[in-house]
mmCIF file of C-alpha atoms in Angstrom:
data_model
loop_
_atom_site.group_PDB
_atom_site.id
_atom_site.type_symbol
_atom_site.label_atom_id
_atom_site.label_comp_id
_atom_site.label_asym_id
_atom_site.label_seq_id
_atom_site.Cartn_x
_atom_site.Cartn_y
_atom_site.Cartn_z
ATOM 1 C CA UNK A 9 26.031 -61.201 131.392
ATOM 2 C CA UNK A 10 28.799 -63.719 130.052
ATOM 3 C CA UNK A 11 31.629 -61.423 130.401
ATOM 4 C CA UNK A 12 31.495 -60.427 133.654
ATOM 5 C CA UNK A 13 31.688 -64.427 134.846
ATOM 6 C CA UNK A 14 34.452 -65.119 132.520
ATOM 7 C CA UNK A 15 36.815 -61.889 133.602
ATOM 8 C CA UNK A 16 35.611 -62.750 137.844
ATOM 9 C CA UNK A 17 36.909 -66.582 137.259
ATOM 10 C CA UNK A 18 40.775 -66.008 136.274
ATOM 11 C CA UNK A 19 39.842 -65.826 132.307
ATOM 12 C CA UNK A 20 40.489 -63.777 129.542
ATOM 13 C CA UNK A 21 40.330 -63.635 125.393
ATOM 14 C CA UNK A 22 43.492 -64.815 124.515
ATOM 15 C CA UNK A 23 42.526 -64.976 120.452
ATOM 16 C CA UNK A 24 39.629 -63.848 118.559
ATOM 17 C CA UNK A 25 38.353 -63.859 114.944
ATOM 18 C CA UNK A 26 36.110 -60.735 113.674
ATOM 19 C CA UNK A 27 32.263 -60.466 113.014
ATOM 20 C CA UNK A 28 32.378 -62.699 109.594
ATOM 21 C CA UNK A 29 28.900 -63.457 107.323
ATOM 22 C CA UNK A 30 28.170 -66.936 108.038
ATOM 23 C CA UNK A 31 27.371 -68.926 104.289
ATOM 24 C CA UNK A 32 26.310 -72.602 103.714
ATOM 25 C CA UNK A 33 24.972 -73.755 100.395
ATOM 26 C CA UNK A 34 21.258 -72.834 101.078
ATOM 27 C CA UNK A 35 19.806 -70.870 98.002
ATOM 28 C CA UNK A 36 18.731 -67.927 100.749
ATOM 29 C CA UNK A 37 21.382 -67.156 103.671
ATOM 30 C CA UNK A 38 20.085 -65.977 106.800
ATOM 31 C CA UNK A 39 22.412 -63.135 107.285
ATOM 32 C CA UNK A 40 23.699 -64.364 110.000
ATOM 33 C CA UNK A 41 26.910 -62.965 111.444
ATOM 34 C CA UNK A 42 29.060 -64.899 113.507
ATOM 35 C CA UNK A 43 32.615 -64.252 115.681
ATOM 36 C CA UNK A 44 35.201 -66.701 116.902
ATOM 37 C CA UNK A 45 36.741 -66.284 120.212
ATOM 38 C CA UNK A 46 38.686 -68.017 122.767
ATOM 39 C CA UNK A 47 39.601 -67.877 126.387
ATOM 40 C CA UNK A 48 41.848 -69.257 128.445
ATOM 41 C CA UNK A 49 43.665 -68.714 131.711
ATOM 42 C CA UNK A 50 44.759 -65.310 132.462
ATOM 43 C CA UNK A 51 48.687 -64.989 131.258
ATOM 44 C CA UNK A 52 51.319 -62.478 129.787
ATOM 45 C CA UNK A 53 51.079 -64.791 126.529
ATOM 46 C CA UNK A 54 50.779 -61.717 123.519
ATOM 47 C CA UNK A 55 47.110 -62.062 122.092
ATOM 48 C CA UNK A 56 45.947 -62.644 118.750
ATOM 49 C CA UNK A 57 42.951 -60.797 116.952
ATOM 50 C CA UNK A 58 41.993 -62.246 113.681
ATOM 51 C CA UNK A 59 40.017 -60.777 110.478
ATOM 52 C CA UNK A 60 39.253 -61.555 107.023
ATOM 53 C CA UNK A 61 42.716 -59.632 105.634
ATOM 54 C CA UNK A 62 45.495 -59.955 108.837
ATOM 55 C CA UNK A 63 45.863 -61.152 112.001
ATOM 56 C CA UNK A 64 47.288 -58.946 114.774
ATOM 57 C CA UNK A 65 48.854 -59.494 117.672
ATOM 58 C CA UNK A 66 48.091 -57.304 121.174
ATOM 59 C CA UNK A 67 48.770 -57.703 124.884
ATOM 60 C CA UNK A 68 45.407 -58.041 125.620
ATOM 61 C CA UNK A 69 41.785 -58.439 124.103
ATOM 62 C CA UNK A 70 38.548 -56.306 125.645
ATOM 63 C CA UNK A 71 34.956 -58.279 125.185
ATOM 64 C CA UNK A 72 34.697 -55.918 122.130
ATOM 65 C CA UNK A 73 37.437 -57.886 120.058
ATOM 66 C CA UNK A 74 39.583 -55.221 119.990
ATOM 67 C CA UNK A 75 42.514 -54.439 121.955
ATOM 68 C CA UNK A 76 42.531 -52.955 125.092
ATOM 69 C CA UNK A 77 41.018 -54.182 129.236
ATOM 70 C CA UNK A 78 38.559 -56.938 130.130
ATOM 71 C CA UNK A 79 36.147 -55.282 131.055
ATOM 72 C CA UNK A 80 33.082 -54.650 129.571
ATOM 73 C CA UNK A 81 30.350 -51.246 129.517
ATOM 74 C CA UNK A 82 28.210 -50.599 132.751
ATOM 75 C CA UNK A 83 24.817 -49.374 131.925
ATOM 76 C CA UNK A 84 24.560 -45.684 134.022
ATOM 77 C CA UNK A 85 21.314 -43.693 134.860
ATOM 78 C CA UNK A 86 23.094 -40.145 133.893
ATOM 79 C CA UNK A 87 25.849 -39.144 130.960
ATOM 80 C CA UNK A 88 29.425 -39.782 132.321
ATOM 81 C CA UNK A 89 30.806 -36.920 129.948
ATOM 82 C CA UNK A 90 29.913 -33.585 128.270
ATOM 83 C CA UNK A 91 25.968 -34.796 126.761
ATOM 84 C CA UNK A 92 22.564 -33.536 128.217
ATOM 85 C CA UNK A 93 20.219 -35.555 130.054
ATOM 86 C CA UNK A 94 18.503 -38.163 127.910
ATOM 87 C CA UNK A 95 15.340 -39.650 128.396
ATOM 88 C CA UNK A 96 12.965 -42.456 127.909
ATOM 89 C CA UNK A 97 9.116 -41.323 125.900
ATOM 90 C CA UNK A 98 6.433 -41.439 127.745
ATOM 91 C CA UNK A 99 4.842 -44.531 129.117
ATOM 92 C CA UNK A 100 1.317 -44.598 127.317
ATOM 93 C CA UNK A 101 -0.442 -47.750 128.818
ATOM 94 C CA UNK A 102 -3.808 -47.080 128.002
ATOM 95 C CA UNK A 103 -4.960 -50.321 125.768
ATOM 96 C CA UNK A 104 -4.843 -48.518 122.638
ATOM 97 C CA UNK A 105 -7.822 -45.940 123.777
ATOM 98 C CA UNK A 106 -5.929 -42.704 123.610
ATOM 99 C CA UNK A 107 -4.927 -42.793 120.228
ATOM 100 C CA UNK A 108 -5.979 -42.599 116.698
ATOM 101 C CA UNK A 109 -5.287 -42.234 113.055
ATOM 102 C CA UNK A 110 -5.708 -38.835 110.984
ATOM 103 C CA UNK A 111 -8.912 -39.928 109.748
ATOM 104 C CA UNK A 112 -10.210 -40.608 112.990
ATOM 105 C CA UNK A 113 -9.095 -37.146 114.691
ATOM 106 C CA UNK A 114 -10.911 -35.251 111.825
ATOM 107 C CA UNK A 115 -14.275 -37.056 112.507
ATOM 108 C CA UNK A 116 -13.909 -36.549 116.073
ATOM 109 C CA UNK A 117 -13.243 -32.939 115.755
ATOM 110 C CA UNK A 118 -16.219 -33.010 113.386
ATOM 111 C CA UNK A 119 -18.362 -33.755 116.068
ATOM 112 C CA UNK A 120 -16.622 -32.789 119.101
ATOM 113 C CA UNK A 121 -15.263 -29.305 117.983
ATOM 114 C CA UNK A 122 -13.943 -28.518 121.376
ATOM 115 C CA UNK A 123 -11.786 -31.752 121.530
ATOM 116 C CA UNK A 124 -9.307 -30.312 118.782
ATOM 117 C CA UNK A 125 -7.426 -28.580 122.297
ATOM 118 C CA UNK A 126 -6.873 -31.910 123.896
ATOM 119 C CA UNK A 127 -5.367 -33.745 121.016
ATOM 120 C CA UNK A 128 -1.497 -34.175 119.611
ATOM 121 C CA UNK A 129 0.527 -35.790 117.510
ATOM 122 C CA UNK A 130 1.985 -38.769 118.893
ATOM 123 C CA UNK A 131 5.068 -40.736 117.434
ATOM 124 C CA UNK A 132 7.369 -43.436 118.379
ATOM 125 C CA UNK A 133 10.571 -44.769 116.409
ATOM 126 C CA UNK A 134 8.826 -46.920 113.942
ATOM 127 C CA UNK A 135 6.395 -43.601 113.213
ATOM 128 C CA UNK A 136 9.219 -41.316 113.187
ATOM 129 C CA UNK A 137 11.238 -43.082 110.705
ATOM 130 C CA UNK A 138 8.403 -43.828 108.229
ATOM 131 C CA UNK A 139 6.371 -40.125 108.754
ATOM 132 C CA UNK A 140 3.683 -41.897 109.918
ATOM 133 C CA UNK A 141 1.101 -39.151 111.418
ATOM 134 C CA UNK A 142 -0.531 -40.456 114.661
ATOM 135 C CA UNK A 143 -2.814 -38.909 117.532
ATOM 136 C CA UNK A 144 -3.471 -38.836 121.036
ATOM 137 C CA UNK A 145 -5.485 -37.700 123.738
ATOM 138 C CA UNK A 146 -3.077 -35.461 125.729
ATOM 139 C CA UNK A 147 -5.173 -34.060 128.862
ATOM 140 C CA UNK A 148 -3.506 -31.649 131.631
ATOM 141 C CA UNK A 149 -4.779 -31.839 134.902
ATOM 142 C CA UNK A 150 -6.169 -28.245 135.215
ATOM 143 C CA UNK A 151 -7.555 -29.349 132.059
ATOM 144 C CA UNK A 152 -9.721 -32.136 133.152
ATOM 145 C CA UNK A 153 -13.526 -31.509 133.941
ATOM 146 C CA UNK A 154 -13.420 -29.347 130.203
ATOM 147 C CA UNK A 155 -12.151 -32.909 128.766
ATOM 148 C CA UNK A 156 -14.362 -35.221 130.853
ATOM 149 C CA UNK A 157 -17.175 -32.654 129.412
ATOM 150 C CA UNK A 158 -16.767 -34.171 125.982
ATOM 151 C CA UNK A 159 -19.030 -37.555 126.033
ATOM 152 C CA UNK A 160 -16.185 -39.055 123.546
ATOM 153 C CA UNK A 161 -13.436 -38.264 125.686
ATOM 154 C CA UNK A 162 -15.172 -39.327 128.887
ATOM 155 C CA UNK A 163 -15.613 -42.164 127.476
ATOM 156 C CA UNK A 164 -12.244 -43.025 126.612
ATOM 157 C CA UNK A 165 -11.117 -42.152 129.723
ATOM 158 C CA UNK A 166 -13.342 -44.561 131.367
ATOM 159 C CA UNK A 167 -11.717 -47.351 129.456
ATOM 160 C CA UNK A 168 -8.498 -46.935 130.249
ATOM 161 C CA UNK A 169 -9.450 -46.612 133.469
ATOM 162 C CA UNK A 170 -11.212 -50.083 133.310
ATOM 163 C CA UNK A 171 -7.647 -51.672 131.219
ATOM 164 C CA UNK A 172 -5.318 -50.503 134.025
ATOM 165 C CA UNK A 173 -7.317 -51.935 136.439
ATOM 166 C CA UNK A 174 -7.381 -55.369 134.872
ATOM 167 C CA UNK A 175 -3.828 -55.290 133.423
ATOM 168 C CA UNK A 176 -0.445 -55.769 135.333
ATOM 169 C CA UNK A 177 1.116 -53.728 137.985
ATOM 170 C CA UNK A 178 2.491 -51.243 136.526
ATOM 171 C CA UNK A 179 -0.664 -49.917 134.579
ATOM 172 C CA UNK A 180 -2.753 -50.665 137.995
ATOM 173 C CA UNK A 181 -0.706 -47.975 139.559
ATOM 174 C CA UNK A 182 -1.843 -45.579 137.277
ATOM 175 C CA UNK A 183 -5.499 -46.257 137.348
ATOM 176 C CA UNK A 184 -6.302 -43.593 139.624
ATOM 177 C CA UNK A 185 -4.961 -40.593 136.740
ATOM 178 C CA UNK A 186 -6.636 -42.301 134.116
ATOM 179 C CA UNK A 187 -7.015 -39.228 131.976
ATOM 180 C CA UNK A 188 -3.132 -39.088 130.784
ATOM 181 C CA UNK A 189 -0.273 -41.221 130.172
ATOM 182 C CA UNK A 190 2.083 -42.981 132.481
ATOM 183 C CA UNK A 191 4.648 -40.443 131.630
ATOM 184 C CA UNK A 192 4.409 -36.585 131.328
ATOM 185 C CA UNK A 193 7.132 -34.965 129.841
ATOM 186 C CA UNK A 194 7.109 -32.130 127.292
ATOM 187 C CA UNK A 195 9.344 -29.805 126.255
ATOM 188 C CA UNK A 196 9.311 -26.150 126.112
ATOM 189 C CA UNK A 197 11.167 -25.042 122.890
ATOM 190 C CA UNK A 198 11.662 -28.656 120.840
ATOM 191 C CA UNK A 199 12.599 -31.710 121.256
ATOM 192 C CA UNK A 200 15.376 -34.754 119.617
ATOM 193 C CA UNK A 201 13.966 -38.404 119.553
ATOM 194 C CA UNK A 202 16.544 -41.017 119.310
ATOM 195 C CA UNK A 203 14.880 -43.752 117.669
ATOM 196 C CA UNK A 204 14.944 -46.889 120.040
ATOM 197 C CA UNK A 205 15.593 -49.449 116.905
ATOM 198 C CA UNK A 206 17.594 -48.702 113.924
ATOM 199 C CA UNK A 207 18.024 -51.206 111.021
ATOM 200 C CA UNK A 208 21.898 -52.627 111.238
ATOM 201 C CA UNK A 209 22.089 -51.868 107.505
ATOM 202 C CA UNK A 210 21.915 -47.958 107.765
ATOM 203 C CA UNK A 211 25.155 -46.229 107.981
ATOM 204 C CA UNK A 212 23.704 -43.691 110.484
ATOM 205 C CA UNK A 213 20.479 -44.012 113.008
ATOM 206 C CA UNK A 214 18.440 -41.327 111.886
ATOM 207 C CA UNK A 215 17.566 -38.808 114.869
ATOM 208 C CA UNK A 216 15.608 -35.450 114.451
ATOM 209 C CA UNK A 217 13.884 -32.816 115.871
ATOM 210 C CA UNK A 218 10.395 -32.667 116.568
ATOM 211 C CA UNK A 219 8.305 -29.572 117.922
ATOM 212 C CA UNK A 220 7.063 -29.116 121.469
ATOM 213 C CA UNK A 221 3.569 -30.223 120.942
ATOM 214 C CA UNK A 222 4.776 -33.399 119.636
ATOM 215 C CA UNK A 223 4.224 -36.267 122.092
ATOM 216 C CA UNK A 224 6.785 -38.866 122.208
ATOM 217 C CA UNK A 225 6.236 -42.553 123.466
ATOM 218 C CA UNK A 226 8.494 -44.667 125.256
ATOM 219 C CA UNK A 227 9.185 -46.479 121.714
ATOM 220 C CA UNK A 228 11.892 -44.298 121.708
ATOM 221 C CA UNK A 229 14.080 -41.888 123.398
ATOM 222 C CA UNK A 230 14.220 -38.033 123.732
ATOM 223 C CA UNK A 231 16.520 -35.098 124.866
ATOM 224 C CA UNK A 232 14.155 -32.001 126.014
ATOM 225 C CA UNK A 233 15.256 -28.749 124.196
ATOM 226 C CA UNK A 234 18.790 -29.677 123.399
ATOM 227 C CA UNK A 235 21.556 -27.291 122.153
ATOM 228 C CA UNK A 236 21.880 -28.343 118.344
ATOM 229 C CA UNK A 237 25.650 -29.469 118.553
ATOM 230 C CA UNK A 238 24.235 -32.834 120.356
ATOM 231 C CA UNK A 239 22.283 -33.638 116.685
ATOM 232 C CA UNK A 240 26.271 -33.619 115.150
ATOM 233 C CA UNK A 241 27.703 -35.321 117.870
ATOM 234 C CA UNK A 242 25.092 -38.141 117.749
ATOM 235 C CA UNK A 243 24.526 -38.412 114.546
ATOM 236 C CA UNK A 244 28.534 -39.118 113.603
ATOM 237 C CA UNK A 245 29.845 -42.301 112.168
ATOM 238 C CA UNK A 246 32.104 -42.105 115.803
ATOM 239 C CA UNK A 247 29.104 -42.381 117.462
ATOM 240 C CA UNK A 248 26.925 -44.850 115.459
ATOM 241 C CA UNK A 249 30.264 -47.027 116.127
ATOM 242 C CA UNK A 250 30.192 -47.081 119.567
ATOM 243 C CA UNK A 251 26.582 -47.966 119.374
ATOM 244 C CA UNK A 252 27.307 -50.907 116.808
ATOM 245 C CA UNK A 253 30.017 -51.979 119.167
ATOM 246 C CA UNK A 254 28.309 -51.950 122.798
ATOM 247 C CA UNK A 255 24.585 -52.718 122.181
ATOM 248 C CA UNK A 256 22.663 -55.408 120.964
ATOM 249 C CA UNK A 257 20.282 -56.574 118.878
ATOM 250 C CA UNK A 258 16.731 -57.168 117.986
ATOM 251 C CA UNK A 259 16.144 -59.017 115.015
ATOM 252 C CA UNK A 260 18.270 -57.140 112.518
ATOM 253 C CA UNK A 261 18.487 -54.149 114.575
ATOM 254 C CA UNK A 262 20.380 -52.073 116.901
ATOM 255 C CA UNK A 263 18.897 -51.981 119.902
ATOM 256 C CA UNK A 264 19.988 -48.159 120.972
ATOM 257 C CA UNK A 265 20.062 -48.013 124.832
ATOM 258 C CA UNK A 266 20.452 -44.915 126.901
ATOM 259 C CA UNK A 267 22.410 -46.698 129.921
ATOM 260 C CA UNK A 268 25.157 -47.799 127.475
ATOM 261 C CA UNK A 269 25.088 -46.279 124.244
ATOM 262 C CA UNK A 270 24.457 -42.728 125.281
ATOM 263 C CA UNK A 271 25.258 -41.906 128.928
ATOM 264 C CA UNK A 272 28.466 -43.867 128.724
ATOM 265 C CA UNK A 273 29.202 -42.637 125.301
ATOM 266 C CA UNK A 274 32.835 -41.121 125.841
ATOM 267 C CA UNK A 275 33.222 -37.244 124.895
ATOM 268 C CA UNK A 276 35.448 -34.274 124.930
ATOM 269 C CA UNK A 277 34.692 -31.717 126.857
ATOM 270 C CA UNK A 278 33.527 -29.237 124.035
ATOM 271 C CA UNK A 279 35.152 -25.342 123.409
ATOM 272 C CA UNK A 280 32.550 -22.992 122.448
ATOM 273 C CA UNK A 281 34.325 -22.780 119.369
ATOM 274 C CA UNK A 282 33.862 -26.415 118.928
ATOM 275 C CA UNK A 283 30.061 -26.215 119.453
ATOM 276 C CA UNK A 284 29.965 -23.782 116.809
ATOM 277 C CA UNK A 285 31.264 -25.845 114.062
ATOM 278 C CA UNK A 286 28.858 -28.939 115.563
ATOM 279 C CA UNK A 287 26.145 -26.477 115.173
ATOM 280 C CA UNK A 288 26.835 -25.759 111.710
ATOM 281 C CA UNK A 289 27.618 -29.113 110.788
ATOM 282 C CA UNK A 290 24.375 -30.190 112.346
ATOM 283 C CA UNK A 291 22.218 -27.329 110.090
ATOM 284 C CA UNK A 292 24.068 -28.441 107.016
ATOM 285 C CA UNK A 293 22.674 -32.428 107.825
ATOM 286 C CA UNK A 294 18.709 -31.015 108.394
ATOM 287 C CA UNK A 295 19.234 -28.757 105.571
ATOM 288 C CA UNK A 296 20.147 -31.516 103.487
ATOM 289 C CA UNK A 297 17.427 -33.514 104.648
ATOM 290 C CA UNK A 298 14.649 -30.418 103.501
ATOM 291 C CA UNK A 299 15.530 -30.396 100.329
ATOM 292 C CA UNK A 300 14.215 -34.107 99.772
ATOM 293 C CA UNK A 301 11.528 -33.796 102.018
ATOM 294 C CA UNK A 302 8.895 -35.413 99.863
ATOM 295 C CA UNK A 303 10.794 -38.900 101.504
ATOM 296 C CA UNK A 304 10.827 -40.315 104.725
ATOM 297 C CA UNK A 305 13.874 -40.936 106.875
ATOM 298 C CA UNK A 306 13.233 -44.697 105.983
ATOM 299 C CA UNK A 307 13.698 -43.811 102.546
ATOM 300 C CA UNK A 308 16.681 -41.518 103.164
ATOM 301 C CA UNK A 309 18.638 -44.073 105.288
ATOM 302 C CA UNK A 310 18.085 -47.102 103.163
ATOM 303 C CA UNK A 311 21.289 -48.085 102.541
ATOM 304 C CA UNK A 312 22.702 -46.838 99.270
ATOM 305 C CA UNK A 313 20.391 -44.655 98.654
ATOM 306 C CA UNK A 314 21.071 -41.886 100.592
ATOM 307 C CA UNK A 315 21.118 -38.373 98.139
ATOM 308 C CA UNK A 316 24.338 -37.909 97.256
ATOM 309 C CA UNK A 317 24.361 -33.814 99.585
ATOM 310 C CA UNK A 318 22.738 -35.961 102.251
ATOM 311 C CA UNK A 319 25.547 -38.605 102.563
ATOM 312 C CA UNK A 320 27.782 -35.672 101.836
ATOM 313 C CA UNK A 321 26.882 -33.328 104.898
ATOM 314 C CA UNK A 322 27.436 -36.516 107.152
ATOM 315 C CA UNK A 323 30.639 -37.689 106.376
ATOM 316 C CA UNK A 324 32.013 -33.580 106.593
ATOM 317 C CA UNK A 325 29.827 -34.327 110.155
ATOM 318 C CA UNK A 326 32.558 -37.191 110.721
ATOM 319 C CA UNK A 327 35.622 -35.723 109.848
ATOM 320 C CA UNK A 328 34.931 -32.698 111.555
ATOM 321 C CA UNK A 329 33.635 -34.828 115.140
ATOM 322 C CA UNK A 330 37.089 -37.137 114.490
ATOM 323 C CA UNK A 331 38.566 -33.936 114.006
ATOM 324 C CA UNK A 332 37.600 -32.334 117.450
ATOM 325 C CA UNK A 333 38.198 -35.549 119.325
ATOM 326 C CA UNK A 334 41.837 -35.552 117.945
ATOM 327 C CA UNK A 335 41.271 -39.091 116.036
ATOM 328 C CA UNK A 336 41.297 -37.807 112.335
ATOM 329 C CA UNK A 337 42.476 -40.580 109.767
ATOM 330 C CA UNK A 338 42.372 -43.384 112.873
ATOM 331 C CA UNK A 339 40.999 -46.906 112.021
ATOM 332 C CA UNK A 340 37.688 -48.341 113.133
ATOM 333 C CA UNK A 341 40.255 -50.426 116.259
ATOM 334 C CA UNK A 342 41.790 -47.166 117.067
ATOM 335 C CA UNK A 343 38.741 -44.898 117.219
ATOM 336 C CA UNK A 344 37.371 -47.900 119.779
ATOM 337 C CA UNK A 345 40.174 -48.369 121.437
ATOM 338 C CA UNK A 346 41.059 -44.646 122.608
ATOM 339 C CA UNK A 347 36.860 -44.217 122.967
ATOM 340 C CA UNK A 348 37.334 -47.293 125.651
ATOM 341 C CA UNK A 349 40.072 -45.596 127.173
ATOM 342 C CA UNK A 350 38.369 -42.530 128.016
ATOM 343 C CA UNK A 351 35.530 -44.586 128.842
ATOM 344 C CA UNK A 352 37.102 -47.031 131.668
ATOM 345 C CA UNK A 353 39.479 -44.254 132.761
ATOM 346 C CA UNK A 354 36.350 -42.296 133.706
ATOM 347 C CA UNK A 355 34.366 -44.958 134.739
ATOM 348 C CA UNK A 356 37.530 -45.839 137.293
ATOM 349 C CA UNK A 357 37.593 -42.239 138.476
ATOM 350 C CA UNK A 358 33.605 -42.638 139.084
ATOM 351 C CA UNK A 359 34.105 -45.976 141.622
ATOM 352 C CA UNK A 360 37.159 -44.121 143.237
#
């Protein structure tokens, strides 16, 4: 990591210029966005940050081009404030043998009958966003001799038995269970997937709820039977600006990582009271997704086209979440900088 090196060897930002569209005089830009910044020797010089309309000057510059320490996020294996656990889907490795399309479920449920009890929908971020209905095998272990007693299922046990044995390491460990997936988690009551890619151009990454039965892979991330409040919390513009902040990219985008965008994501410690009105808040945003339920969250999110009650019910989400954080009518540098605060303050008190 670059700024790590640069802050360790008597460095720091002493002037920076703003994420700016970079434009030549090709017929078809890119899209590229590009940032300015400089470093020198450490000093008690003031700092300059620069954008498109003013230039400002601070005492110091963070790797995040706004103002405030040089330091940068630490990915962490739990939440550092007031957010449930978080998890990655489950692993599938199994070559592609465990799952199918609708069409192929019905014809093996047309001939196999009894296999209808060891299939369920499947999903990942690119199916989630675009409704895209996918199956899997999905076999528990007191389960197994009724499976293996289906000749189709048997068989496709047997091959991905046969890829993990000839694939890498991490699939070879699993060759001896060959019947399920790497990972094995379910949840009891429901479940929110936090899709692992997100398209830079949507306002908002668009999470949701999915039943129990649903299976999710590790194409994207879940939180097992969460209170509804997190759905608000996650889903506010506060939120989708730390994650356009401290993540990074993969093609045109977001990358959403649990280590830094959610379990260091700084939070309040929430009231009861305050949960309420999150809960609320968070009905009003599924309720406004229902009513146009004959699109996908693909088609929802595209940016400027959102339904006007949709877009409405998230930006009450955002001044109500600005609101209980205490940062109502703060700029985009001021909601980062007092988020960082919190952030290294706890992070400080953590290494202590």
């Amino acid at each position: 990591m670059l700024w790590p090196h640069c802050f360790n060897n008597g460095t720091e930002i002493i002037f920076a210029y703003k994420p700016f569209e970079w434009k030549n005089s090709a017929k078809d830009n890119a899209g590229v966005y590009c940032v300015i910044v400089g470093l020198g020797i450490i000093s008690k010089s003031p700092k300059k940050i620069f954008s498109d309309t003013h230039i400002r000057i601070v005492k110091s510059i963070s790797p995040y081009l706004v103002e405030g320490e040089s330091k940068a996020v630490i990915k962490v294996s739990r939440p550092l404030f007031d957010l449930p656990i978080a998890m990655k889907g489950n692993g599938v490795y199994d070559g592609g043998y465990f799952m199918f399309t609708p069409e192929e479920k019905k014809d093996l449920i047309s001939e196999f009958p009894r296999s209808s009890k060891f299939l369920k929908k499947v999903t990942g971020s690119k199916e989630f966003i675009s409704n895209t209905e996918r199956w899997c095998i999905w076999i528990n272990k007191n389960d197994l001799s009724e499976a293996k007693s289906i000749p189709f299922i048997d068989k496709r046990i047997e091959k991905v038995k046969k890829w993990r044995e000839n694939s890498g390491e991490t699939a070879q460990a699993y060759a001896n269970v060959p019947y399920r997936f790497k990972g094995i988690n379910k949840a009891k009551r429901n479940l929110m997937i936090i899709p692992a890619v997100s398209a830079c151009s949507r306002d908002y990454i668009p999470m949701g709820f999915l039943d129990a039965e649903t299976i999710v892979t590790d194409l994207a991330f879940m939180i097992l039977d969460p209170d509804i409040y997190v759905f608000s919390i996650l889903n506010s513009s506060l939120h989708q600006l730390w994650v356009r902040t401290v993540t990074g990219r993969l093609g045109d985008g977001y990358r959403y990582s649990l280590g830094v965008c959610y379990n260091s994501f700084p939070t309040p410690v929430f009231s009861e009271s305050d949960k309420n009105e999150l809960r609320l808040s968070a009905l009003n945003i599924l309720e406004a997704r229902e009513k146009h339920s004959d699109k996908n969250l693909f088609q929802l999110y595209s940016k400027g086209k959102m339904p006007e009650d949709l877009l409405i019910a998230h930006i009450e989400n955002d001044k109500l979440v600005e609101r209980i954080y205490g940062y109502s009518g703060f700029t985009e540098d001021q909601l980062l900088e007092n988020l960082f605060a919190i952030y290294f303050t706890e992070q400080e008190r953590c290494n202590a």
